[in-house]
Coordinates of C-alpha atoms in Angstrom, one line a residue:
Chain A
M57 CA 8.7 2.8 -19.9
P58 CA 5.2 1.5 -20.7
T59 CA 2.9 1.8 -17.8
A60 CA -0.2 -0.1 -16.7
A61 CA -3.4 0.6 -18.7
P62 CA -5.1 3.8 -17.4
S63 CA -7.9 2.9 -15.2
I64 CA -10.5 4.7 -13.1
A65 CA -9.1 7.4 -10.8
R66 CA -7.3 6.1 -7.8
L67 CA -5.4 9.1 -6.6
F68 CA -7.3 11.9 -4.8
N69 CA -6.1 15.2 -3.5
F70 CA -7.8 16.9 -0.6
I71 CA -6.9 20.6 -0.6
G72 CA -7.6 22.8 2.4
G73 CA -7.7 26.6 1.7
S74 CA -10.1 29.4 1.1
T75 CA -11.9 28.0 -2.0
G76 CA -13.8 24.8 -2.9
P77 CA -17.3 23.5 -2.7
W78 CA -17.0 22.2 0.8
R79 CA -17.2 24.7 3.7
V80 CA -15.3 23.7 6.9
D81 CA -17.9 23.5 9.6
R82 CA -15.6 22.2 12.4
V83 CA -12.2 20.7 12.9
D84 CA -11.4 18.5 15.9
C85 CA -7.8 17.3 16.5
V86 CA -8.6 14.0 18.2
A87 CA -5.0 12.7 18.6
G88 CA -1.6 14.0 17.8
E89 CA -0.7 17.2 15.9
P90 CA -3.4 19.4 14.4
I91 CA -3.3 20.6 10.8
P92 CA -3.3 24.3 9.6
T93 CA -6.5 26.2 9.4
A94 CA -8.7 26.2 6.3
S95 CA -12.2 27.5 5.6
R96 CA -12.9 25.5 2.4
V97 CA -11.9 22.1 1.0
S98 CA -11.7 20.8 -2.6
V99 CA -11.4 17.2 -3.7
V100 CA -9.5 16.7 -6.9
A101 CA -8.8 13.4 -8.6
G102 CA -5.5 12.6 -10.4
T103 CA -2.0 14.1 -10.3
L104 CA -2.0 17.8 -9.6
A105 CA 0.0 20.0 -12.0
Q106 CA 0.6 22.4 -9.1
L107 CA -0.8 23.2 -5.7
P108 CA -3.3 26.1 -5.7
Q109 CA -1.5 29.1 -4.3
E110 CA -4.0 29.7 -1.7
A111 CA -3.9 26.2 -0.3
S112 CA -2.9 25.8 3.4
W113 CA -2.7 22.0 3.2
L114 CA -2.7 19.1 0.8
L115 CA -3.5 15.6 1.8
R116 CA -3.2 12.8 -0.8
G117 CA -4.2 9.2 -0.9
I118 CA -4.9 6.4 -3.2
T119 CA -7.7 3.9 -3.3
S120 CA -6.6 0.3 -3.2
N121 CA -7.6 -3.3 -2.5
E122 CA -9.2 -4.0 0.9
R123 CA -6.8 -5.4 3.5
Y124 CA -9.1 -7.2 5.9
V125 CA -12.5 -7.8 4.3
V126 CA -13.4 -11.5 3.7
R127 CA -15.7 -12.6 0.8
E128 CA -18.9 -12.7 2.9
E129 CA -18.3 -9.2 4.2
K130 CA -17.3 -7.9 0.8
T131 CA -20.6 -9.2 -0.7
A132 CA -22.6 -7.6 2.2
L133 CA -20.9 -4.3 1.8
V134 CA -21.2 -4.2 -2.0
S135 CA -24.9 -5.0 -1.8
K136 CA -25.7 -2.3 0.7
Q137 CA -23.4 0.6 -0.1
E138 CA -24.1 3.6 -2.3
G139 CA -21.7 5.9 -4.1
L140 CA -20.4 9.3 -3.3
G141 CA -22.0 12.4 -4.8
R142 CA -25.6 11.8 -3.9
E143 CA -27.6 15.0 -4.1
A144 CA -28.9 14.7 -0.5
S145 CA -25.4 14.2 0.9
T146 CA -24.6 17.7 1.8
R147 CA -22.6 16.7 4.8
A148 CA -19.1 15.3 4.6
A149 CA -16.2 14.3 6.9
L150 CA -12.6 14.0 6.0
I151 CA -10.8 12.0 8.8
P152 CA -7.1 11.4 8.3
I153 CA -5.6 8.9 10.8
R154 CA -2.1 7.5 11.4
K155 CA -1.5 4.2 13.2
N156 CA 1.6 3.6 15.4
T157 CA 4.5 1.3 15.0
A158 CA 3.0 -1.4 17.2
W159 CA 0.1 -1.7 14.7
W160 CA 2.4 -2.0 11.7
S161 CA 4.5 -4.6 13.5
L162 CA 1.5 -7.0 14.0
S163 CA 1.1 -9.9 11.6
Q164 CA -1.8 -10.0 9.2
D165 CA -3.9 -12.3 11.4
E166 CA -3.2 -10.2 14.5
R167 CA -4.3 -7.0 12.7
R168 CA -7.5 -8.7 11.4
T169 CA -8.3 -9.9 14.9
V170 CA -8.1 -6.4 16.4
F171 CA -9.8 -4.8 13.3
E172 CA -12.9 -7.1 13.2
E173 CA -13.1 -9.8 15.8
Q174 CA -12.3 -7.3 18.6
S175 CA -13.4 -4.0 17.1
R176 CA -16.2 -4.9 14.6
H177 CA -14.9 -2.2 12.2
I178 CA -16.6 -3.8 9.2
A179 CA -19.8 -4.6 11.1
I180 CA -20.0 -1.1 12.4
G181 CA -19.6 0.5 9.0
L182 CA -22.2 -2.0 7.5
K183 CA -24.7 -0.9 10.1
Y184 CA -24.7 2.7 8.8
L185 CA -25.0 1.7 5.1
P186 CA -26.3 3.1 2.8
A187 CA -26.8 6.3 4.8
V188 CA -23.1 7.0 5.3
A189 CA -21.2 6.6 2.0
R190 CA -17.4 6.3 2.3
R191 CA -14.2 6.1 0.3
L192 CA -10.9 5.0 1.9
H193 CA -7.6 6.4 0.6
H194 CA -4.3 4.8 1.6
C195 CA -1.2 7.1 2.1
R196 CA 1.2 4.9 4.0
D197 CA 2.8 3.4 0.9
F198 CA 2.5 6.6 -1.1
G199 CA 5.8 7.8 0.2
P200 CA 8.1 7.3 3.2
D201 CA 7.1 10.5 5.1
E202 CA 3.4 10.9 4.6
P203 CA 1.7 12.7 7.6
F204 CA -1.1 10.1 7.8
D205 CA -1.6 6.4 6.9
F206 CA -5.3 6.7 5.8
L207 CA -7.8 9.4 4.7
T208 CA -11.4 8.4 4.9
W209 CA -14.0 10.6 3.2
F210 CA -17.6 10.2 4.3
E211 CA -20.8 11.7 2.9
Y212 CA -24.3 11.7 4.4
A213 CA -27.5 13.7 4.6
P214 CA -28.0 16.3 7.4
S215 CA -30.7 13.9 8.8
D216 CA -28.1 11.2 9.2
S217 CA -25.7 13.4 11.2
A218 CA -26.5 11.8 14.5
A219 CA -26.0 8.3 13.0
F220 CA -22.7 9.4 11.7
E221 CA -21.7 10.6 15.1
E222 CA -22.6 7.2 16.6
L223 CA -20.4 5.4 13.9
V224 CA -17.4 7.6 14.7
Q225 CA -17.8 7.2 18.4
A226 CA -18.2 3.4 18.2
L227 CA -14.9 3.2 16.2
R228 CA -13.0 5.5 18.5
A229 CA -14.1 3.4 21.5
S230 CA -12.8 0.2 19.9
P231 CA -9.5 -1.7 20.7
E232 CA -8.3 -0.8 17.1
W233 CA -8.2 2.9 18.1
E234 CA -5.6 2.2 20.8
Y235 CA -3.2 2.0 17.8
V236 CA -4.2 5.4 16.4
D237 CA -1.6 8.0 17.3
R238 CA -2.8 10.9 15.1
E239 CA -6.4 11.7 14.0
V240 CA -8.0 14.9 12.8
D241 CA -11.8 15.1 12.2
I242 CA -12.8 17.7 9.6
R243 CA -16.6 18.2 9.1
L244 CA -17.8 19.8 6.0
V245 CA -21.0 21.3 4.5
R246 CA -21.6 21.5 0.8
E247 CA -22.7 25.0 0.0
G248 CA -25.0 26.2 -2.8
V249 CA -27.6 23.6 -1.8
Q250 CA -31.0 24.4 -0.2
L251 CA -30.7 23.2 3.3
Chain B
M26 CA 2.6 20.3 7.9
P27 CA 4.4 18.1 10.5
T28 CA 5.2 14.7 9.2
A29 CA 5.8 11.3 10.8
A30 CA 9.1 10.9 12.7
P31 CA 11.8 9.9 10.2
S32 CA 12.5 6.2 10.4
I33 CA 14.7 3.7 8.6
A34 CA 14.7 3.9 4.8
R35 CA 11.5 2.5 3.2
L36 CA 11.8 4.0 -0.3
F37 CA 14.3 2.4 -2.7
N38 CA 15.2 3.3 -6.2
F39 CA 16.5 0.8 -8.7
I40 CA 18.3 2.6 -11.5
G41 CA 19.2 0.7 -14.7
G42 CA 21.9 2.4 -16.9
S43 CA 25.6 2.1 -17.5
T44 CA 26.9 2.7 -14.0
G45 CA 26.5 1.0 -10.6
P46 CA 28.0 -1.8 -8.6
W47 CA 25.7 -4.5 -10.1
R48 CA 26.5 -5.8 -13.6
V49 CA 23.5 -7.1 -15.5
D50 CA 24.2 -10.7 -16.3
R51 CA 20.9 -11.6 -18.0
V52 CA 17.3 -10.2 -18.4
D53 CA 14.3 -12.4 -19.1
C54 CA 11.0 -10.9 -19.9
V55 CA 8.8 -13.6 -18.4
A56 CA 5.4 -12.0 -19.0
G57 CA 4.1 -8.8 -20.5
E58 CA 6.2 -5.9 -21.8
P59 CA 10.0 -5.9 -21.5
I60 CA 12.0 -3.0 -20.0
P61 CA 14.7 -1.0 -21.8
T62 CA 18.3 -2.3 -21.9
A63 CA 20.8 -1.5 -19.1
S64 CA 24.2 -2.9 -18.4
R65 CA 24.4 -1.9 -14.8
V66 CA 22.1 -1.4 -11.9
S67 CA 22.4 0.8 -8.7
V68 CA 20.2 0.7 -5.7
V69 CA 19.6 4.0 -3.9
A70 CA 17.6 4.6 -0.7
G71 CA 15.5 7.7 -0.2
T72 CA 14.0 10.3 -2.4
L73 CA 16.2 11.1 -5.5
A74 CA 17.0 14.7 -6.1
Q75 CA 17.2 13.9 -9.8
L76 CA 17.5 10.9 -12.0
P77 CA 21.1 10.2 -13.2
Q78 CA 21.3 11.4 -16.9
E79 CA 22.6 8.1 -18.1
A80 CA 19.7 6.1 -16.6
S81 CA 17.6 4.0 -19.0
W82 CA 15.0 3.1 -16.4
L83 CA 14.0 3.8 -12.8
L84 CA 11.9 1.5 -10.7
R85 CA 10.8 2.6 -7.3
G86 CA 9.1 0.8 -4.4
I87 CA 8.6 1.1 -0.7
T88 CA 8.9 -1.5 2.0
S89 CA 5.7 -2.0 4.1
N90 CA 3.9 -4.3 6.5
E91 CA 3.4 -7.9 5.3
R92 CA -0.1 -8.5 3.8
Y93 CA -0.5 -12.3 4.3
V94 CA 2.0 -13.6 6.9
V95 CA 0.4 -14.9 10.1
R96 CA 2.3 -14.7 13.4
E97 CA 3.7 -18.3 13.3
E98 CA 5.1 -17.7 9.8
K99 CA 6.5 -14.3 10.8
T100 CA 8.3 -15.8 13.7
A101 CA 9.7 -18.6 11.5
L102 CA 10.8 -16.1 8.9
V103 CA 12.5 -13.7 11.3
S104 CA 14.4 -16.5 13.1
K105 CA 15.8 -17.9 9.8
Q106 CA 16.4 -14.9 7.6
E107 CA 19.6 -12.9 7.2
G108 CA 20.0 -9.3 5.9
L109 CA 21.1 -8.0 2.6
G110 CA 24.7 -7.0 2.0
R111 CA 26.4 -10.2 3.0
E112 CA 29.9 -10.3 1.6
A113 CA 29.4 -13.7 -0.1
S114 CA 26.2 -12.5 -1.7
T115 CA 27.7 -11.5 -5.1
R116 CA 24.6 -12.6 -7.0
A117 CA 21.3 -10.7 -7.0
A118 CA 18.0 -10.7 -8.8
L119 CA 15.6 -7.8 -9.3
I120 CA 12.2 -9.2 -10.2
P121 CA 9.4 -6.7 -10.8
I122 CA 5.9 -8.2 -11.2
R123 CA 2.4 -6.9 -11.8
K124 CA -0.7 -8.8 -10.9
N125 CA -4.0 -8.5 -12.9
T126 CA -7.4 -7.0 -12.0
A127 CA -8.7 -10.4 -11.1
W128 CA -6.2 -10.7 -8.3
W129 CA -6.9 -7.2 -6.9
S130 CA -10.6 -7.9 -7.0
L131 CA -10.3 -10.9 -4.6
S132 CA -11.1 -10.4 -1.0
Q133 CA -8.3 -10.7 1.6
D134 CA -9.2 -14.3 2.5
E135 CA -9.3 -15.4 -1.1
R136 CA -5.9 -13.8 -1.8
R137 CA -4.4 -15.5 1.3
T138 CA -5.8 -18.9 0.1
V139 CA -4.2 -18.6 -3.3
F140 CA -1.0 -17.1 -1.9
E141 CA -0.3 -19.7 0.8
E142 CA -2.8 -22.6 1.1
Q143 CA -2.6 -23.2 -2.7
S144 CA 0.8 -21.8 -3.7
R145 CA 2.9 -22.2 -0.5
H146 CA 4.5 -18.8 -1.2
I147 CA 5.7 -18.3 2.3
A148 CA 6.7 -22.0 2.8
I149 CA 8.8 -21.9 -0.4
G150 CA 10.6 -18.7 0.6
L151 CA 11.3 -20.2 4.0
K152 CA 12.8 -23.3 2.5
Y153 CA 15.6 -21.2 0.9
L154 CA 16.4 -19.2 4.0
P155 CA 19.0 -18.0 5.0
A156 CA 20.7 -18.7 1.6
V157 CA 18.5 -16.4 -0.3
A158 CA 18.0 -13.0 1.4
R159 CA 15.2 -10.8 0.0
R160 CA 13.5 -7.5 0.4
L161 CA 10.0 -6.8 -1.0
H162 CA 9.1 -3.3 -2.2
H163 CA 5.5 -2.3 -2.9
C164 CA 4.7 0.0 -5.8
R165 CA 1.0 -0.4 -6.4
D166 CA 0.0 2.3 -3.9
F167 CA 2.9 4.5 -4.7
G168 CA 1.0 6.1 -7.5
P169 CA -1.9 5.4 -9.9
D170 CA 0.2 4.5 -12.9
E171 CA 3.2 2.5 -11.7
P172 CA 4.5 -0.1 -14.2
F173 CA 4.7 -2.8 -11.6
D174 CA 3.0 -3.8 -8.3
F175 CA 6.0 -5.2 -6.5
L176 CA 9.8 -5.3 -6.9
T177 CA 11.6 -8.1 -5.1
W178 CA 15.3 -7.9 -4.6
F179 CA 17.2 -11.1 -3.8
E180 CA 20.8 -11.7 -2.8
Y181 CA 22.7 -15.0 -2.7
A182 CA 26.1 -16.6 -3.1
P183 CA 27.2 -18.1 -6.5
S184 CA 27.0 -21.5 -4.9
D185 CA 23.3 -21.0 -4.1
S186 CA 22.4 -20.1 -7.7
A187 CA 20.8 -23.4 -8.4
A188 CA 18.8 -23.2 -5.2
F189 CA 17.6 -19.7 -6.2
E190 CA 16.5 -21.1 -9.7
E191 CA 14.4 -23.7 -7.9
L192 CA 12.8 -21.1 -5.7
V193 CA 11.8 -18.9 -8.7
Q194 CA 10.6 -21.9 -10.8
A195 CA 8.5 -23.2 -7.8
L196 CA 6.7 -19.8 -7.5
R197 CA 6.2 -19.5 -11.2
A198 CA 4.5 -22.9 -11.3
S199 CA 2.1 -22.0 -8.5
P200 CA -1.6 -21.0 -8.8
E201 CA -0.6 -17.5 -7.6
W202 CA 1.4 -16.9 -10.8
E203 CA -1.8 -17.3 -12.9
Y204 CA -2.5 -13.7 -11.7
V205 CA 0.8 -12.3 -12.8
D206 CA 0.5 -10.4 -16.0
R207 CA 3.9 -8.8 -16.2
E208 CA 7.2 -10.0 -14.9
V209 CA 10.8 -9.2 -15.7
D210 CA 13.7 -11.2 -14.2
I211 CA 17.0 -9.2 -14.0
R212 CA 20.0 -11.2 -12.8
L213 CA 23.0 -9.3 -11.5
V214 CA 26.6 -9.9 -10.4
R215 CA 28.4 -7.6 -8.0
E216 CA 31.7 -6.6 -9.5
G217 CA 35.0 -5.9 -7.8
V218 CA 34.8 -8.9 -5.7
Q219 CA 37.0 -12.0 -6.0
L220 CA 34.8 -14.7 -7.4

């Protein structure tokens, strides 16, 4: 059957194992079950022909339209944000989260109220732009049994590490996070770069 | 890796071919490319071990949280709607649609405005409840190259066929439908039932 015109990559694979450009610096299991150990992480776009033999885990997600951002916020985000892959961004974080049934049972307006009016999720992210670049990947509608709902990938310079910590702590302290029932925080360092 | 607790079926497969309880009565290609011919359709929940050999097409989608419905609307929908599988519902429609890039580039508030304030999508659906039962399946985030963004499955009694036609025409005449770039309308009759 004909498919939609090919577009920019939307599907991304995060592979934990013993190879890859990103060295695992630290893994914190913030809520729910941990994931297996890995010393390196690779990020690969597109459909994988097969999983690398040495992989200990594979997390997949797809970029999509924003679910909560209104026009004014979208304009502000687009004007301040920078892309991934900046040379100085030798620090990264991969933070998979899952939200509970109570969250997914809320109506759209209720989710927006918790997300922004109560938790300032967009405002907090905006405060750390362009220092902290990010890409959100959705998993919840990727299949019926995905281990997480979202994978967020962040990149920043070592000098912005403290700012990134503030961002993460502010979100975790928000009302939105009461709906998070699984979260793993994987901190990474890009090797082969003069630090 | 541990996965989320198994829940009610979210993934559904619509298989067009020469077998299945639903006989294809009519197929209209409303916009964009048609799909191959099939004389029968089956609906199968869950992950398929393999595609039936005789299948001419497979469309897959996953039920998910609503994207636009506010609490008051959700309460009204839940109080009026009835489930699929009613004995008298011997008519069905499978309507796959795809929306264009302009739609997916809108912010959440802009999409909501087109969807409901301008197009009355929720209000129109509500008007035909409980006569027309429906289930919406999302495909857009199921993979990067899905042929459609949504599959909606409708069921109704033969005596509600004219009402269903009104519903479909009202939606197609709405501003929201200016963003639909592919749509196929597959009408079905459940066989083996006294009509």
